[in-house]
PDB file of C-alpha atoms and ligand atoms in Angstrom:
ATOM      1  CA  MET A   1     -56.428  52.723 -13.572  1.00 84.00           C
ATOM      2  CA  ARG A   2     -53.773  54.399 -12.702  1.00 95.00           C
ATOM      3  CA  SER A   3     -50.769  56.141 -14.018  1.00 98.00           C
ATOM      4  CA  ALA A   4     -47.763  55.957 -11.976  1.00 98.00           C
ATOM      5  CA  LEU A   5     -44.517  57.718 -11.739  1.00 98.00           C
ATOM      6  CA  VAL A   6     -40.741  56.551 -11.186  1.00 98.00           C
ATOM      7  CA  VAL A   7     -38.085  58.540 -10.574  1.00 98.00           C
ATOM      8  CA  PRO A   8     -34.902  57.435 -10.640  1.00 98.00           C
ATOM      9  CA  ALA A   9     -33.234  59.387  -8.163  1.00 98.00           C
ATOM     10  CA  ALA A  10     -30.469  57.273  -6.503  1.00 98.00           C
ATOM     11  CA  GLY A  11     -27.665  58.306  -9.022  1.00 97.00           C
ATOM     12  CA  ARG A  12     -23.802  59.912  -7.849  1.00 97.00           C
ATOM     13  CA  GLY A  13     -23.570  62.977  -9.745  1.00 97.00           C
ATOM     14  CA  ASP A  14     -19.760  62.031 -10.412  1.00 98.00           C
ATOM     15  CA  ARG A  15     -19.854  64.546 -13.311  1.00 98.00           C
ATOM     16  CA  LEU A  16     -21.563  67.681 -11.136  1.00 98.00           C
ATOM     17  CA  GLY A  17     -19.419  66.797  -8.357  1.00 97.00           C
ATOM     18  CA  ALA A  18     -21.214  68.173  -5.513  1.00 97.00           C
ATOM     19  CA  ASP A  19     -20.429  66.652  -1.848  1.00 97.00           C
ATOM     20  CA  ARG A  20     -23.980  65.124  -1.785  1.00 97.00           C
ATOM     21  CA  PRO A  21     -26.001  62.942  -4.446  1.00 98.00           C
ATOM     22  CA  LYS A  22     -27.123  64.876  -7.389  1.00 98.00           C
ATOM     23  CA  ALA A  23     -30.878  64.146  -6.770  1.00 98.00           C
ATOM     24  CA  LEU A  24     -29.960  66.001  -3.167  1.00 98.00           C
ATOM     25  CA  VAL A  25     -28.239  69.159  -4.682  1.00 98.00           C
ATOM     26  CA  PRO A  26     -30.026  72.365  -3.598  1.00 97.00           C
ATOM     27  CA  LEU A  27     -31.588  74.497  -6.564  1.00 96.00           C
ATOM     28  CA  ALA A  28     -32.603  77.776  -5.206  1.00 94.00           C
ATOM     29  CA  GLY A  29     -32.413  76.323  -1.945  1.00 95.00           C
ATOM     30  CA  VAL A  30     -34.647  73.230  -2.822  1.00 97.00           C
ATOM     31  CA  PRO A  31     -33.369  70.003  -3.952  1.00 98.00           C
ATOM     32  CA  LEU A  32     -33.363  68.951  -7.859  1.00 98.00           C
ATOM     33  CA  LEU A  33     -35.227  65.827  -6.715  1.00 98.00           C
ATOM     34  CA  VAL A  34     -38.386  68.283  -5.192  1.00 98.00           C
ATOM     35  CA  HIS A  35     -38.001  70.034  -8.088  1.00 98.00           C
ATOM     36  CA  ALA A  36     -39.028  67.382 -10.133  1.00 98.00           C
ATOM     37  CA  LEU A  37     -41.726  65.986  -8.081  1.00 98.00           C
ATOM     38  CA  ARG A  38     -43.399  69.822  -7.961  1.00 98.00           C
ATOM     39  CA  ARG A  39     -43.382  69.767 -11.739  1.00 98.00           C
ATOM     40  CA  ALA A  40     -44.649  66.276 -12.613  1.00 98.00           C
ATOM     41  CA  THR A  41     -47.248  66.587  -9.657  1.00 97.00           C
ATOM     42  CA  ALA A  42     -48.652  69.421 -11.493  1.00 97.00           C
ATOM     43  CA  SER A  43     -49.420  67.655 -14.321  1.00 98.00           C
ATOM     44  CA  GLY A  44     -52.632  66.102 -12.633  1.00 97.00           C
ATOM     45  CA  VAL A  45     -51.689  63.211 -14.605  1.00 98.00           C
ATOM     46  CA  VAL A  46     -49.726  61.091 -11.560  1.00 98.00           C
ATOM     47  CA  ASP A  47     -51.585  58.803  -9.429  1.00 97.00           C
ATOM     48  CA  VAL A  48     -48.643  57.166  -7.936  1.00 98.00           C
ATOM     49  CA  VAL A  49     -45.361  57.931  -7.522  1.00 98.00           C
ATOM     50  CA  VAL A  50     -41.511  55.995  -6.581  1.00 98.00           C
ATOM     51  CA  VAL A  51     -38.927  57.492  -5.823  1.00 98.00           C
ATOM     52  CA  VAL A  52     -35.738  55.562  -5.938  1.00 98.00           C
ATOM     53  CA  ALA A  53     -32.952  57.043  -3.538  1.00 98.00           C
ATOM     54  CA  PRO A  54     -29.767  56.537  -3.167  1.00 96.00           C
ATOM     55  CA  ALA A  55     -29.119  53.939  -0.997  1.00 92.00           C
ATOM     56  CA  GLY A  56     -28.388  55.151   2.542  1.00 93.00           C
ATOM     57  CA  ALA A  57     -30.648  58.465   1.795  1.00 97.00           C
ATOM     58  CA  CYS A  58     -34.028  56.722   1.776  1.00 98.00           C
ATOM     59  CA  ASP A  59     -35.467  58.285   5.191  1.00 97.00           C
ATOM     60  CA  GLU A  60     -33.851  61.281   3.969  1.00 97.00           C
ATOM     61  CA  VAL A  61     -35.797  61.490   1.110  1.00 98.00           C
ATOM     62  CA  ARG A  62     -38.554  60.439   2.652  1.00 97.00           C
ATOM     63  CA  GLU A  63     -38.760  63.414   5.320  1.00 96.00           C
ATOM     64  CA  LEU A  64     -37.985  65.878   1.983  1.00 96.00           C
ATOM     65  CA  LEU A  65     -40.459  64.263   0.146  1.00 97.00           C
ATOM     66  CA  ALA A  66     -43.755  64.571   3.117  1.00 96.00           C
ATOM     67  CA  PRO A  67     -44.473  68.393   1.902  1.00 95.00           C
ATOM     68  CA  VAL A  68     -44.730  66.804  -1.709  1.00 95.00           C
ATOM     69  CA  VAL A  69     -46.140  64.124  -2.454  1.00 96.00           C
ATOM     70  CA  ALA A  70     -47.010  62.787   1.118  1.00 89.00           C
ATOM     71  CA  ASP A  71     -47.832  58.797  -0.202  1.00 94.00           C
ATOM     72  CA  ALA A  72     -44.591  58.733  -2.195  1.00 97.00           C
ATOM     73  CA  VAL A  73     -42.840  55.271  -1.987  1.00 98.00           C
ATOM     74  CA  VAL A  74     -39.456  55.690  -1.207  1.00 98.00           C
ATOM     75  CA  VAL A  75     -36.968  52.515  -2.321  1.00 98.00           C
ATOM     76  CA  PRO A  76     -33.429  52.178  -2.350  1.00 98.00           C
ATOM     77  CA  GLY A  77     -32.091  52.311  -5.589  1.00 98.00           C
ATOM     78  CA  GLY A  78     -29.175  50.192  -7.534  1.00 95.00           C
ATOM     79  CA  ALA A  79     -25.474  50.404  -9.193  1.00 94.00           C
ATOM     80  CA  GLU A  80     -26.670  50.972 -12.506  1.00 93.00           C
ATOM     81  CA  ARG A  81     -29.239  53.295 -13.846  1.00 94.00           C
ATOM     82  CA  GLN A  82     -31.262  50.646 -14.679  1.00 93.00           C
ATOM     83  CA  ASP A  83     -31.496  48.402 -11.443  1.00 93.00           C
ATOM     84  CA  SER A  84     -32.911  51.691 -10.048  1.00 96.00           C
ATOM     85  CA  VAL A  85     -35.770  51.761 -12.614  1.00 96.00           C
ATOM     86  CA  ARG A  86     -36.142  47.746 -11.613  1.00 95.00           C
ATOM     87  CA  ALA A  87     -36.367  49.005  -8.182  1.00 96.00           C
ATOM     88  CA  GLY A  88     -38.945  51.025  -8.701  1.00 97.00           C
ATOM     89  CA  LEU A  89     -41.093  48.940 -11.210  1.00 97.00           C
ATOM     90  CA  ALA A  90     -40.437  46.473  -8.257  1.00 97.00           C
ATOM     91  CA  ALA A  91     -42.725  49.028  -5.532  1.00 98.00           C
ATOM     92  CA  LEU A  92     -45.532  49.535  -8.060  1.00 97.00           C
ATOM     93  CA  PRO A  93     -49.217  48.407  -7.307  1.00 95.00           C
ATOM     94  CA  GLU A  94     -50.839  45.766  -9.815  1.00 94.00           C
ATOM     95  CA  ASP A  95     -53.084  48.410 -10.723  1.00 96.00           C
ATOM     96  CA  VAL A  96     -51.186  50.723 -12.567  1.00 97.00           C
ATOM     97  CA  ASP A  97     -51.496  50.580 -16.201  1.00 97.00           C
ATOM     98  CA  VAL A  98     -49.806  53.420 -16.970  1.00 98.00           C
ATOM     99  CA  VAL A  99     -45.703  54.453 -16.035  1.00 98.00           C
ATOM    100  CA  LEU A 100     -43.914  56.910 -16.482  1.00 98.00           C
ATOM    101  CA  VAL A 101     -39.611  56.662 -15.915  1.00 98.00           C
ATOM    102  CA  HIS A 102     -38.702  60.540 -15.001  1.00 98.00           C
ATOM    103  CA  ASP A 103     -34.958  61.307 -14.403  1.00 98.00           C
ATOM    104  CA  ALA A 104     -34.335  63.777 -11.155  1.00 98.00           C
ATOM    105  CA  ALA A 105     -31.631  65.080 -12.786  1.00 98.00           C
ATOM    106  CA  ARG A 106     -33.894  66.259 -15.554  1.00 98.00           C
ATOM    107  CA  CYS A 107     -35.686  68.891 -12.556  1.00 98.00           C
ATOM    108  CA  LEU A 108     -36.899  71.592 -14.460  1.00 98.00           C
ATOM    109  CA  THR A 109     -38.850  68.858 -17.110  1.00 98.00           C
ATOM    110  CA  PRO A 110     -42.922  71.662 -17.611  1.00 98.00           C
ATOM    111  CA  ALA A 111     -45.496  69.915 -16.358  1.00 98.00           C
ATOM    112  CA  PRO A 112     -47.813  69.652 -20.089  1.00 98.00           C
ATOM    113  CA  VAL A 113     -44.758  66.711 -20.957  1.00 98.00           C
ATOM    114  CA  PHE A 114     -45.879  64.714 -18.148  1.00 98.00           C
ATOM    115  CA  ALA A 115     -49.048  65.079 -20.285  1.00 98.00           C
ATOM    116  CA  ALA A 116     -48.258  64.897 -23.126  1.00 98.00           C
ATOM    117  CA  VAL A 117     -46.463  61.628 -22.469  1.00 98.00           C
ATOM    118  CA  VAL A 118     -48.902  59.788 -20.481  1.00 98.00           C
ATOM    119  CA  ALA A 119     -51.801  61.443 -23.350  1.00 98.00           C
ATOM    120  CA  ALA A 120     -49.470  59.331 -26.209  1.00 98.00           C
ATOM    121  CA  VAL A 121     -49.384  56.259 -24.165  1.00 98.00           C
ATOM    122  CA  ARG A 122     -53.462  56.246 -23.123  1.00 98.00           C
ATOM    123  CA  ALA A 123     -53.520  56.283 -27.055  1.00 98.00           C
ATOM    124  CA  GLY A 124     -52.014  53.116 -27.775  1.00 97.00           C
ATOM    125  CA  ALA A 125     -48.229  53.679 -27.679  1.00 98.00           C
ATOM    126  CA  PRO A 126     -45.955  50.870 -26.021  1.00 98.00           C
ATOM    127  CA  GLY A 127     -43.421  53.320 -25.509  1.00 98.00           C
ATOM    128  CA  VAL A 128     -43.490  57.472 -25.860  1.00 98.00           C
ATOM    129  CA  VAL A 129     -40.468  59.776 -25.338  1.00 98.00           C
ATOM    130  CA  PRO A 130     -40.343  63.700 -25.793  1.00 98.00           C
ATOM    131  CA  VAL A 131     -37.647  64.596 -28.289  1.00 98.00           C
ATOM    132  CA  VAL A 132     -35.735  67.379 -29.264  1.00 98.00           C
ATOM    133  CA  PRO A 133     -34.063  68.639 -32.216  1.00 96.00           C
ATOM    134  CA  VAL A 134     -30.533  68.180 -32.108  1.00 95.00           C
ATOM    135  CA  SER A 135     -28.912  71.564 -32.786  1.00 92.00           C
ATOM    136  CA  ASP A 136     -25.286  70.602 -33.360  1.00 93.00           C
ATOM    137  CA  THR A 137     -23.603  69.159 -36.240  1.00 94.00           C
ATOM    138  CA  VAL A 138     -22.889  65.541 -35.769  1.00 95.00           C
ATOM    139  CA  LYS A 139     -19.799  63.160 -37.000  1.00 97.00           C
ATOM    140  CA  ARG A 140     -19.152  59.934 -37.036  1.00 96.00           C
ATOM    141  CA  VAL A 141     -15.683  59.920 -35.911  1.00 97.00           C
ATOM    142  CA  ALA A 142     -12.800  57.014 -35.358  1.00 98.00           C
ATOM    143  CA  GLY A 143     -10.033  58.350 -33.302  1.00 97.00           C
ATOM    144  CA  GLU A 144      -9.191  61.526 -34.350  1.00 97.00           C
ATOM    145  CA  ARG A 145     -10.631  60.806 -38.052  1.00 98.00           C
ATOM    146  CA  VAL A 146     -13.989  62.208 -39.143  1.00 98.00           C
ATOM    147  CA  VAL A 147     -15.776  59.429 -41.171  1.00 97.00           C
ATOM    148  CA  GLU A 148     -18.473  61.230 -42.165  1.00 96.00           C
ATOM    149  CA  THR A 149     -21.297  63.987 -41.521  1.00 96.00           C
ATOM    150  CA  VAL A 150     -24.491  62.351 -39.970  1.00 96.00           C
ATOM    151  CA  ASP A 151     -27.789  63.724 -41.512  1.00 94.00           C
ATOM    152  CA  ARG A 152     -29.443  65.302 -38.458  1.00 92.00           C
ATOM    153  CA  SER A 153     -33.067  65.539 -40.077  1.00 91.00           C
ATOM    154  CA  GLU A 154     -32.934  61.916 -38.718  1.00 93.00           C
ATOM    155  CA  LEU A 155     -31.636  62.416 -35.304  1.00 96.00           C
ATOM    156  CA  ALA A 156     -33.497  63.459 -32.048  1.00 97.00           C
ATOM    157  CA  ALA A 157     -32.281  63.978 -28.788  1.00 97.00           C
ATOM    158  CA  VAL A 158     -34.620  62.025 -26.405  1.00 97.00           C
ATOM    159  CA  GLN A 159     -35.693  63.531 -23.005  1.00 98.00           C
ATOM    160  CA  THR A 160     -38.017  61.905 -19.886  1.00 98.00           C
ATOM    161  CA  PRO A 161     -40.551  61.380 -18.740  1.00 98.00           C
ATOM    162  CA  GLN A 162     -40.531  58.298 -21.040  1.00 98.00           C
ATOM    163  CA  GLY A 163     -44.132  56.672 -20.770  1.00 98.00           C
ATOM    164  CA  PHE A 164     -45.039  53.021 -21.129  1.00 98.00           C
ATOM    165  CA  SER A 165     -47.629  50.253 -20.979  1.00 98.00           C
ATOM    166  CA  ALA A 166     -47.230  48.696 -17.313  1.00 98.00           C
ATOM    167  CA  PRO A 167     -47.541  45.234 -18.474  1.00 96.00           C
ATOM    168  CA  VAL A 168     -45.093  46.066 -21.677  1.00 97.00           C
ATOM    169  CA  LEU A 169     -42.260  48.003 -19.443  1.00 97.00           C
ATOM    170  CA  ARG A 170     -42.333  44.792 -16.789  1.00 95.00           C
ATOM    171  CA  ALA A 171     -42.435  42.104 -19.024  1.00 95.00           C
ATOM    172  CA  VAL A 172     -38.631  43.939 -21.249  1.00 94.00           C
ATOM    173  CA  HIS A 173     -37.679  44.582 -17.570  1.00 91.00           C
ATOM    174  CA  ALA A 174     -37.776  41.114 -16.925  1.00 89.00           C
ATOM    175  CA  ALA A 175     -36.509  39.673 -20.262  1.00 89.00           C
ATOM    176  CA  ALA A 176     -33.361  42.042 -19.812  1.00 84.00           C
ATOM    177  CA  PRO A 177     -30.261  39.472 -19.198  1.00 76.00           C
ATOM    178  CA  PRO A 178     -28.718  40.862 -15.514  1.00 69.00           C
ATOM    179  CA  GLY A 179     -25.659  43.854 -16.428  1.00 69.00           C
ATOM    180  CA  ALA A 180     -27.172  43.999 -19.867  1.00 71.00           C
ATOM    181  CA  SER A 181     -25.481  47.954 -20.212  1.00 72.00           C
ATOM    182  CA  VAL A 182     -28.991  50.184 -21.678  1.00 75.00           C
ATOM    183  CA  THR A 183     -28.940  54.378 -21.274  1.00 73.00           C
ATOM    184  CA  ASP A 184     -32.624  54.175 -21.778  1.00 87.00           C
ATOM    185  CA  ASP A 185     -36.298  52.565 -20.979  1.00 94.00           C
ATOM    186  CA  ALA A 186     -37.386  52.593 -24.425  1.00 96.00           C
ATOM    187  CA  GLY A 187     -33.893  51.458 -25.753  1.00 95.00           C
ATOM    188  CA  MET A 188     -34.769  48.357 -24.433  1.00 94.00           C
ATOM    189  CA  LEU A 189     -38.361  47.797 -26.039  1.00 96.00           C
ATOM    190  CA  GLU A 190     -36.793  49.013 -29.193  1.00 95.00           C
ATOM    191  CA  ALA A 191     -34.526  45.722 -28.853  1.00 92.00           C
ATOM    192  CA  LEU A 192     -37.146  43.519 -28.629  1.00 92.00           C
ATOM    193  CA  GLY A 193     -39.456  45.007 -30.854  1.00 95.00           C
ATOM    194  CA  HIS A 194     -42.026  47.088 -29.762  1.00 96.00           C
ATOM    195  CA  PRO A 195     -42.939  50.473 -31.185  1.00 97.00           C
ATOM    196  CA  VAL A 196     -41.860  53.685 -29.397  1.00 98.00           C
ATOM    197  CA  VAL A 197     -42.911  56.829 -30.918  1.00 98.00           C
ATOM    198  CA  THR A 198     -41.772  60.511 -29.686  1.00 98.00           C
ATOM    199  CA  VAL A 199     -44.227  63.988 -28.238  1.00 98.00           C
ATOM    200  CA  PRO A 200     -42.558  66.985 -28.555  1.00 98.00           C
ATOM    201  CA  GLY A 201     -40.177  67.860 -25.901  1.00 98.00           C
ATOM    202  CA  ASP A 202     -38.692  70.765 -23.962  1.00 98.00           C
ATOM    203  CA  GLU A 203     -35.548  72.886 -23.628  1.00 97.00           C
ATOM    204  CA  ARG A 204     -36.423  73.095 -20.029  1.00 97.00           C
ATOM    205  CA  ALA A 205     -35.918  69.132 -19.680  1.00 98.00           C
ATOM    206  CA  PHE A 206     -32.690  69.033 -20.036  1.00 98.00           C
ATOM    207  CA  LYS A 207     -30.831  67.157 -17.598  1.00 98.00           C
ATOM    208  CA  VAL A 208     -28.292  68.099 -14.609  1.00 98.00           C
ATOM    209  CA  THR A 209     -25.342  66.457 -15.476  1.00 98.00           C
ATOM    210  CA  ARG A 210     -22.083  69.454 -14.666  1.00 98.00           C
ATOM    211  CA  PRO A 211     -21.658  72.503 -13.259  1.00 98.00           C
ATOM    212  CA  LEU A 212     -22.733  74.784 -15.999  1.00 98.00           C
ATOM    213  CA  ASP A 213     -26.549  72.999 -15.981  1.00 98.00           C
ATOM    214  CA  LEU A 214     -27.048  73.526 -12.418  1.00 97.00           C
ATOM    215  CA  LEU A 215     -26.366  77.425 -13.017  1.00 97.00           C
ATOM    216  CA  LEU A 216     -28.317  77.406 -16.499  1.00 97.00           C
ATOM    217  CA  ALA A 217     -31.208  75.615 -14.094  1.00 97.00           C
ATOM    218  CA  GLU A 218     -30.815  78.595 -12.117  1.00 96.00           C
ATOM    219  CA  ALA A 219     -30.953  81.380 -14.427  1.00 96.00           C
ATOM    220  CA  LEU A 220     -33.896  79.693 -15.571  1.00 96.00           C
ATOM    221  CA  LEU A 221     -35.537  79.681 -11.939  1.00 95.00           C
ATOM    222  CA  ASP A 222     -34.796  83.324 -11.784  1.00 92.00           C
ATOM    223  CA  ARG A 223     -37.040  83.992 -14.610  1.00 89.00           C
ATOM    224  CA  GLU A 224     -39.205  82.047 -13.785  1.00 81.00           C
ATOM    225  CA  VAL A 225     -42.857  83.667 -12.815  1.00 59.00           C
ATOM    226  CA  ALA A 226     -45.101  80.936 -11.692  1.00 45.00           C
ATOM    227  CA  PRO A 227     -43.546  79.229  -8.637  1.00 44.00           C
TER     228      PRO A 227
HETATM  229  N1  CTP B 301     -29.538  56.750 -11.377  1.00 50.25           N
HETATM  230  C1  CTP B 301     -30.222  56.202 -10.700  1.00 50.25           C
HETATM  231  N2  CTP B 301     -29.729  55.274 -10.148  1.00 50.25           N
HETATM  232  C2  CTP B 301     -27.895  55.065 -10.768  1.00 50.25           C
HETATM  233  C3  CTP B 301     -27.772  55.753 -11.256  1.00 50.25           C
HETATM  234  C4  CTP B 301     -28.588  57.158 -12.166  1.00 50.25           C
HETATM  235  O1  CTP B 301     -30.866  56.422 -10.175  1.00 50.25           O
HETATM  236  N3  CTP B 301     -27.466  53.851 -10.107  1.00 50.25           N
HETATM  237  C5  CTP B 301     -30.758  58.424 -11.660  1.00 50.25           C
HETATM  238  C6  CTP B 301     -29.645  59.807 -11.082  1.00 50.25           C
HETATM  239  O2  CTP B 301     -29.780  59.707  -9.960  1.00 50.25           O
HETATM  240  C7  CTP B 301     -30.158  60.663 -12.346  1.00 50.25           C
HETATM  241  C8  CTP B 301     -30.767  59.689 -13.584  1.00 50.25           C
HETATM  242  O3  CTP B 301     -30.889  58.016 -13.431  1.00 50.25           O
HETATM  243  O4  CTP B 301     -31.800  61.136 -11.856  1.00 50.25           O
HETATM  244  C9  CTP B 301     -29.926  60.350 -14.674  1.00 50.25           C
HETATM  245  O5  CTP B 301     -28.242  59.975 -14.208  1.00 50.25           O
HETATM  246  P1  CTP B 301     -27.253  60.835 -14.591  1.00 50.25           P
HETATM  247  O6  CTP B 301     -28.038  62.045 -14.868  1.00 50.25           O
HETATM  248  O7  CTP B 301     -26.243  59.806 -15.128  1.00 50.25           O
HETATM  249  O8  CTP B 301     -26.854  61.016 -13.076  1.00 50.25           O
HETATM  250  P2  CTP B 301     -25.874  60.414 -11.833  1.00 50.25           P
HETATM  251  O9  CTP B 301     -25.678  58.706 -12.555  1.00 50.25           O
HETATM  252  O10 CTP B 301     -26.338  60.793 -10.540  1.00 50.25           O
HETATM  253  O11 CTP B 301     -24.518  61.380 -12.767  1.00 50.25           O
HETATM  254  P3  CTP B 301     -22.975  60.958 -12.935  1.00 50.25           P
HETATM  255  O12 CTP B 301     -23.279  60.019 -13.850  1.00 50.25           O
HETATM  256  O13 CTP B 301     -22.412  62.148 -13.389  1.00 50.25           O
HETATM  257  O14 CTP B 301     -22.648  59.691 -11.700  1.00 50.25           O
HETATM  258 MG1   MG B 302     -24.807  58.330 -14.652  1.00 50.25          MG
END
């Protein structure tokens, strides 16, 4: 059986405000998407790659990826992230038993995180998420009024790659009502009662969302010893 990687890369990147879709924004001269795929494939646990590209940029993405993952399948994305994930799932071969879903925007996620997530799925978890501790104090608020302080020891910030048993992920996507608003794939499993477990994430797996994140990513790349 084989492990597949689905990379949602079809977002506009409104909060980054660049002159092109976020996944194609260069970081040290190389698009975020290419950084993400280099690290994912270096893990050695990915057999099949499906990239969900901005509609209209599929050919450009195929050209970019040719030297990185020669046999990547590139499909156009949809309006919301979950539409893009669904388009990626639909392009997967039948013989895939583990699926990783990884945001192109988490472009510096180190390779060992991918291996840890796949290992946890193969050990029997239907869903796996990498997590890091929440460092800020978090409060529940109503307008400008603080309602309460949330116990931070119960909180975790969730990253990608998220890993899934392929049949379970296919089933929860098929069961989701069209237009349902969900922020991550693991949440869809949780909603249907499927167990989701955590593995340690990595600070470097932060999501490039705003211009400041791009500066941080550039600084990290500058200091990286390995290519
Ligand atoms: N994504 C996608 N299809 C969409 C929306 C998002 O494939 N319709 C992808 C993005 O390309 C990104 C990941 O989902 O790799 C996480 O989304 P986010 O960080 O929100 O990226 P964008 O939607 O591009 O950014 P913004 O919300 O600022 O527009
Ligand atoms: Mg978005």
